[in-house]
Coordinates of C-alpha atoms and ligand atoms in Angstrom, one line a residue:
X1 CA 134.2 103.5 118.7
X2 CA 130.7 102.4 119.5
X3 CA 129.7 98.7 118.2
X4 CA 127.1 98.3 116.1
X5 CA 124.1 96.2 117.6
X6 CA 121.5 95.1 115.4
X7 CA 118.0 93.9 117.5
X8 CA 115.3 91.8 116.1
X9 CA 111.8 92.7 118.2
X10 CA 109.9 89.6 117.3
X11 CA 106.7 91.2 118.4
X12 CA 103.6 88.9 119.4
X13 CA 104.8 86.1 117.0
X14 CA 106.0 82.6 117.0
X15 CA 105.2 79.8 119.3
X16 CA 107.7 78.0 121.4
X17 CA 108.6 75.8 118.6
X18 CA 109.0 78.7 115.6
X19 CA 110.9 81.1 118.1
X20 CA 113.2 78.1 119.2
X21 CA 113.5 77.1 115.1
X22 CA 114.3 80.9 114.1
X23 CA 116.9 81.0 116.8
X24 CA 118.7 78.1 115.5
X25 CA 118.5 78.7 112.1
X26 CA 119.7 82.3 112.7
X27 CA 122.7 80.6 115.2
X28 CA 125.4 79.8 112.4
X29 CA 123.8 82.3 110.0
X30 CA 125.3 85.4 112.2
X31 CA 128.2 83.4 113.9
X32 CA 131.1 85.5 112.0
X33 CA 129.3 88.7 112.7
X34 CA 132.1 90.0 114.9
X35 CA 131.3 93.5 113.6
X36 CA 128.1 94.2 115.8
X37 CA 126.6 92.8 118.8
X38 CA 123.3 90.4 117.9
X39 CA 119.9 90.8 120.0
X40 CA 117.1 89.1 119.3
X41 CA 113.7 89.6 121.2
X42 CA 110.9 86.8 121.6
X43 CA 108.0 86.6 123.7
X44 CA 108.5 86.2 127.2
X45 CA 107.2 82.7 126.9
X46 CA 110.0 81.5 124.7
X47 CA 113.0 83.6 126.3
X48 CA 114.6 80.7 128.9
X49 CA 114.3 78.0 125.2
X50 CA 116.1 80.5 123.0
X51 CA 118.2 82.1 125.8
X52 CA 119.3 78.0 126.6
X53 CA 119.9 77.5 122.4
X54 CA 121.9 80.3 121.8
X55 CA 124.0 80.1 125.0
X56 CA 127.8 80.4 124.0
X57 CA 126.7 81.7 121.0
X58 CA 127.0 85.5 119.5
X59 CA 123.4 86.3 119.9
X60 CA 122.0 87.9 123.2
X61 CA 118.8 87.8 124.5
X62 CA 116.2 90.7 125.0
X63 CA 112.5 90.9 126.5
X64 CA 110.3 93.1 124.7
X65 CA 109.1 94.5 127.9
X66 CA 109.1 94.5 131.9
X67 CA 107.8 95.6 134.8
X68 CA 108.2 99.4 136.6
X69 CA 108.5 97.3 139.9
X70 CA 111.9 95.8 140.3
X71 CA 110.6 94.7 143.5
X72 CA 109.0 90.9 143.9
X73 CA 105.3 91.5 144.6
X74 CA 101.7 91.4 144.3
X75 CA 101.8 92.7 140.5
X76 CA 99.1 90.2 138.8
X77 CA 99.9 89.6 135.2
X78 CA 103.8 91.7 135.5
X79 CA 107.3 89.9 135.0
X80 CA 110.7 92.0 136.9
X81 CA 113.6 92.5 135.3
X82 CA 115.0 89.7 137.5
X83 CA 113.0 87.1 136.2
X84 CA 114.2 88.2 133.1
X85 CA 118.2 87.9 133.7
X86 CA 117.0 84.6 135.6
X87 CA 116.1 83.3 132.2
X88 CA 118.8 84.4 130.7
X89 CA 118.0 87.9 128.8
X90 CA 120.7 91.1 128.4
X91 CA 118.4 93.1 127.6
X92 CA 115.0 94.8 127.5
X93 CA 113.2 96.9 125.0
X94 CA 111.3 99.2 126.6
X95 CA 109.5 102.3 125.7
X96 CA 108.4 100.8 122.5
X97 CA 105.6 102.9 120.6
X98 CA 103.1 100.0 120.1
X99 CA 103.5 99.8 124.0
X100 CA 102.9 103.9 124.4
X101 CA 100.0 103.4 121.6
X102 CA 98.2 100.6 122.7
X103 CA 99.0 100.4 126.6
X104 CA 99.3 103.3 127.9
X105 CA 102.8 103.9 128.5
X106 CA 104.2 107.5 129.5
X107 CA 107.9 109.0 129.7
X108 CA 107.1 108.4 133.3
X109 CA 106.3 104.5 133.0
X110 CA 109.3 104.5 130.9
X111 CA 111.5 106.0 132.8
X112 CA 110.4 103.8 136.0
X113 CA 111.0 100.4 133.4
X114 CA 114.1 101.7 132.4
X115 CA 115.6 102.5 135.8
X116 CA 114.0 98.9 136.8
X117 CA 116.4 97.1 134.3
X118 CA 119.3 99.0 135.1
X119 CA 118.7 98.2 138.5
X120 CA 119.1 94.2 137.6
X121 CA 122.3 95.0 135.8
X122 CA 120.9 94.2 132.0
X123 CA 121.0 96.5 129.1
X124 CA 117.7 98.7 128.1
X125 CA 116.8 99.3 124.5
X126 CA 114.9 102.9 124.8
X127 CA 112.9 103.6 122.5
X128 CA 111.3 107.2 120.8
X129 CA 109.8 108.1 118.1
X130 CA 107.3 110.5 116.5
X131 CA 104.0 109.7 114.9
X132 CA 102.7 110.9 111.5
X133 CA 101.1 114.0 112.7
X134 CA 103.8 115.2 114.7
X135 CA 106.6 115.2 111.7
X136 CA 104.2 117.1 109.5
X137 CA 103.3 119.3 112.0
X138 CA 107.0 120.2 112.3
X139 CA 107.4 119.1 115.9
X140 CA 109.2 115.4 115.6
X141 CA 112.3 117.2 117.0
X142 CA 110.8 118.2 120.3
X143 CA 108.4 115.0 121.1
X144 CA 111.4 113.0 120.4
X145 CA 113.4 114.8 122.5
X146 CA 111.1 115.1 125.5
X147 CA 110.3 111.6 125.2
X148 CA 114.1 111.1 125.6
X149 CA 114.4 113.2 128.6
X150 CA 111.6 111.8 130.1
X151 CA 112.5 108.6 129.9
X152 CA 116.5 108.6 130.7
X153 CA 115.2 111.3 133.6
X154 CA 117.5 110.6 136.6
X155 CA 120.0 108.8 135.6
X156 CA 123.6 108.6 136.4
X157 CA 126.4 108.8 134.0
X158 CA 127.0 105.5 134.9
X159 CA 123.7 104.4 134.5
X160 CA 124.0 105.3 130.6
X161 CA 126.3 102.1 129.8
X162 CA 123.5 100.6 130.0
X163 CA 121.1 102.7 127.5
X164 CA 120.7 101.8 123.8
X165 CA 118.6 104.4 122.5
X166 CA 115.9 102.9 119.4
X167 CA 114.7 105.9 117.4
X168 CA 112.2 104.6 115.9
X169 CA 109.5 107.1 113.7
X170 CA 105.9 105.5 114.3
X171 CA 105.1 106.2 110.8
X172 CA 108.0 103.9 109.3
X173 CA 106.9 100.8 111.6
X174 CA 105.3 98.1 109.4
X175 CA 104.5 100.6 106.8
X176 CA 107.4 99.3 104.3
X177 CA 107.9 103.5 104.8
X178 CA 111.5 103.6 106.1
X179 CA 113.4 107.2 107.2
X180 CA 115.5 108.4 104.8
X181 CA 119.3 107.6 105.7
X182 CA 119.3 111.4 105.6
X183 CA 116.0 111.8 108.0
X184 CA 117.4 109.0 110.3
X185 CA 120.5 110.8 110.3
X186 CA 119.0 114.2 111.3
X187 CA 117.3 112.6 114.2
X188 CA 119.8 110.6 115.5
X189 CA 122.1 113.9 115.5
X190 CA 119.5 115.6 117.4
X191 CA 119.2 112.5 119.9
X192 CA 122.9 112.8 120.2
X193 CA 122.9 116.6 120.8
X194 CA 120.5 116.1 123.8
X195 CA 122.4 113.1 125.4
X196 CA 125.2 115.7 125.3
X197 CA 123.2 118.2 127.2
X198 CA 121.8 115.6 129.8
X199 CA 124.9 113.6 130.3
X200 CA 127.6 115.2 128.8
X201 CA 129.8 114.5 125.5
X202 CA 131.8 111.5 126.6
X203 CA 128.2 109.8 127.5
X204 CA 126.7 111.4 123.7
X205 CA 129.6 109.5 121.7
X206 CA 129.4 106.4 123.7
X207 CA 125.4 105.6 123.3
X208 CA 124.8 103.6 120.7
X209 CA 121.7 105.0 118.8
X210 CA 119.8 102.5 116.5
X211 CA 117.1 103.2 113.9
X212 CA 114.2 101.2 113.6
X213 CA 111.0 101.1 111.2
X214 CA 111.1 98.7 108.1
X215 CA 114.6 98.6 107.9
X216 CA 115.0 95.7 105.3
X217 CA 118.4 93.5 103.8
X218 CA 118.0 96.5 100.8
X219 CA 117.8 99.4 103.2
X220 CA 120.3 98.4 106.0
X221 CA 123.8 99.6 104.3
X222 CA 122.6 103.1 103.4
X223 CA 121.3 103.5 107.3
X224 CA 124.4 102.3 108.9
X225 CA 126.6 104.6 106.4
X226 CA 125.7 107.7 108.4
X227 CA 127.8 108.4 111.3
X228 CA 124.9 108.6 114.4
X229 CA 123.4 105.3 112.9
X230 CA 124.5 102.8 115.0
X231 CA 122.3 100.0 114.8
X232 CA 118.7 98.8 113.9
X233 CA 115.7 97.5 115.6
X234 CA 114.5 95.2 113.1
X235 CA 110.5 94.1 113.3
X236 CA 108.7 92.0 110.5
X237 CA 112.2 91.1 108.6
X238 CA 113.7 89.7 111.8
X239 CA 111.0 86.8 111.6
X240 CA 112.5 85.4 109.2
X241 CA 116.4 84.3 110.4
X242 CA 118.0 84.7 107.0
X243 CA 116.8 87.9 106.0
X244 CA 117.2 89.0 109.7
X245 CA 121.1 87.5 109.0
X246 CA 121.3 89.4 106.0
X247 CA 121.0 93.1 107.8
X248 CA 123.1 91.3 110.9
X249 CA 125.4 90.6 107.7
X250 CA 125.5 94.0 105.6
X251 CA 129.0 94.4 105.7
X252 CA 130.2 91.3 104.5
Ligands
13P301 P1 109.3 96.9 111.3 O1 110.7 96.6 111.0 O2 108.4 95.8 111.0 O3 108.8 98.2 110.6 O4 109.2 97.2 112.9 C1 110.0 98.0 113.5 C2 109.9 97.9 115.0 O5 108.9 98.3 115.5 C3 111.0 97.3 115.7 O6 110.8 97.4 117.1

């Protein structure tokens, strides 16, 4: 059985003081949630005062991002995976599109990221996703699934205990345009399929899959009623902790 995990990517929001409030707030919202596993993401400059708030708590830490080089070094401007577990983060969202968008990232840089947090021992959130043009040019299937290759390239069986994949369709991010549960589905079946072909069946029905891209407190029960949805990456409605508790919440 593969445990749900629902993520909240705060994005570039909050100051110290609102990330360290929406932690606290969200603390004894989600403490009976023992049906998923609870990740929240804030800016690097608020990780080690949420990570120190929620500590013995039910919620986990994540960075939104890190560097390729696991290796302490002249990398002006770069943070390790390390420094992140030194802080006291789980995990690390990499891959994400408004990262691949806006700087740059490849299935190569990806790949090197995700290899770099594995490396530290801490859990990578791997995202993919098509844009608009793609799906209606009929090739979503095949960008998804090269980006997934790409970026999962090279690693071990082993390795993958420490993958949650993030499908999450460019065109459903902050557009109030979620998947279908039926699209998400489809995709997440494919994703499935291919983890299957790169690392085999037992490693397919292990890997928790999550959707992400306006999923909402309305929207949440109908996503995680298909069988490959295993989870969401929540943006804008994780800002606020009690709607954010609400999806955590959707079962009970
Ligand atoms: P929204 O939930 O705001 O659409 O963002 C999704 C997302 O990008 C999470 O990583």
């Amino acid at each position: 059985m593969r445990k749900p995990v629902i993520a909240g990517n705060w994005k570039m929001y909050k100051l110290l003081g609102e990330a360290v409030d929406t932690a606290l707030t969200l603390k004894p919202l989600v403490a009976n949630a023992n049906h998923c596993e609870v990740v929240i993401a804030p800016v690097f400059t608020a990780l080690k005062s949420v990570a120190d708030r929620v500590e013995g708590s039910n919620i986990r830490v994540s960075a939104q991002n890190c560097s390729t080089e696991a290796k302490h070094g002249a990398q002006t401007g770069e943070v390790a995976a390390d420094m992140l577990r030194d802080v006291g983060c789980s995990h690390v969202i990499v891959g994400h599109s408004e990262r691949r968008q806006f700087y740059g990232e490849t299935d190569a840089t990806v790949n090197l990221k995700t290899k770099a947090v594995i490396q530290t021992g801490l859990t990578a959130i791997v995202c993919v996703g098509e844009k608009l043009s793609e799906r209606e040019s009929g090739n979503a299937e095949s960008v998804v699934k090269t980006q997934l290759k790409g970026s999962l390239d090279g690693l071990t069986v082993a390795d993958m205990e420490r993958i949650i994949i993030a499908y999450e369709p460019v065109w459903a991010i902050g557009t109030g345009k979620t998947a279908t549960p039926e699209q998400a589905q489809e995709m997440h079946g494919v994703i499935r399929r291919s983890l299957a072909e790169s690392h085999g069946r037992d490693v397919a029905e292990a890997t928790r899959v999550l959707y992400g891209g306006s999923v909402k407190p309305d929207n949440i029960r109908s996503l995680m009623d298909q069988p490959d949805v295993d989870g969401a990456l929540v943006g804008g409605a994780s800002l606020d902790a009690e709607s954010f508790a609400q999806i955590v919440n959707y079962k009970v």
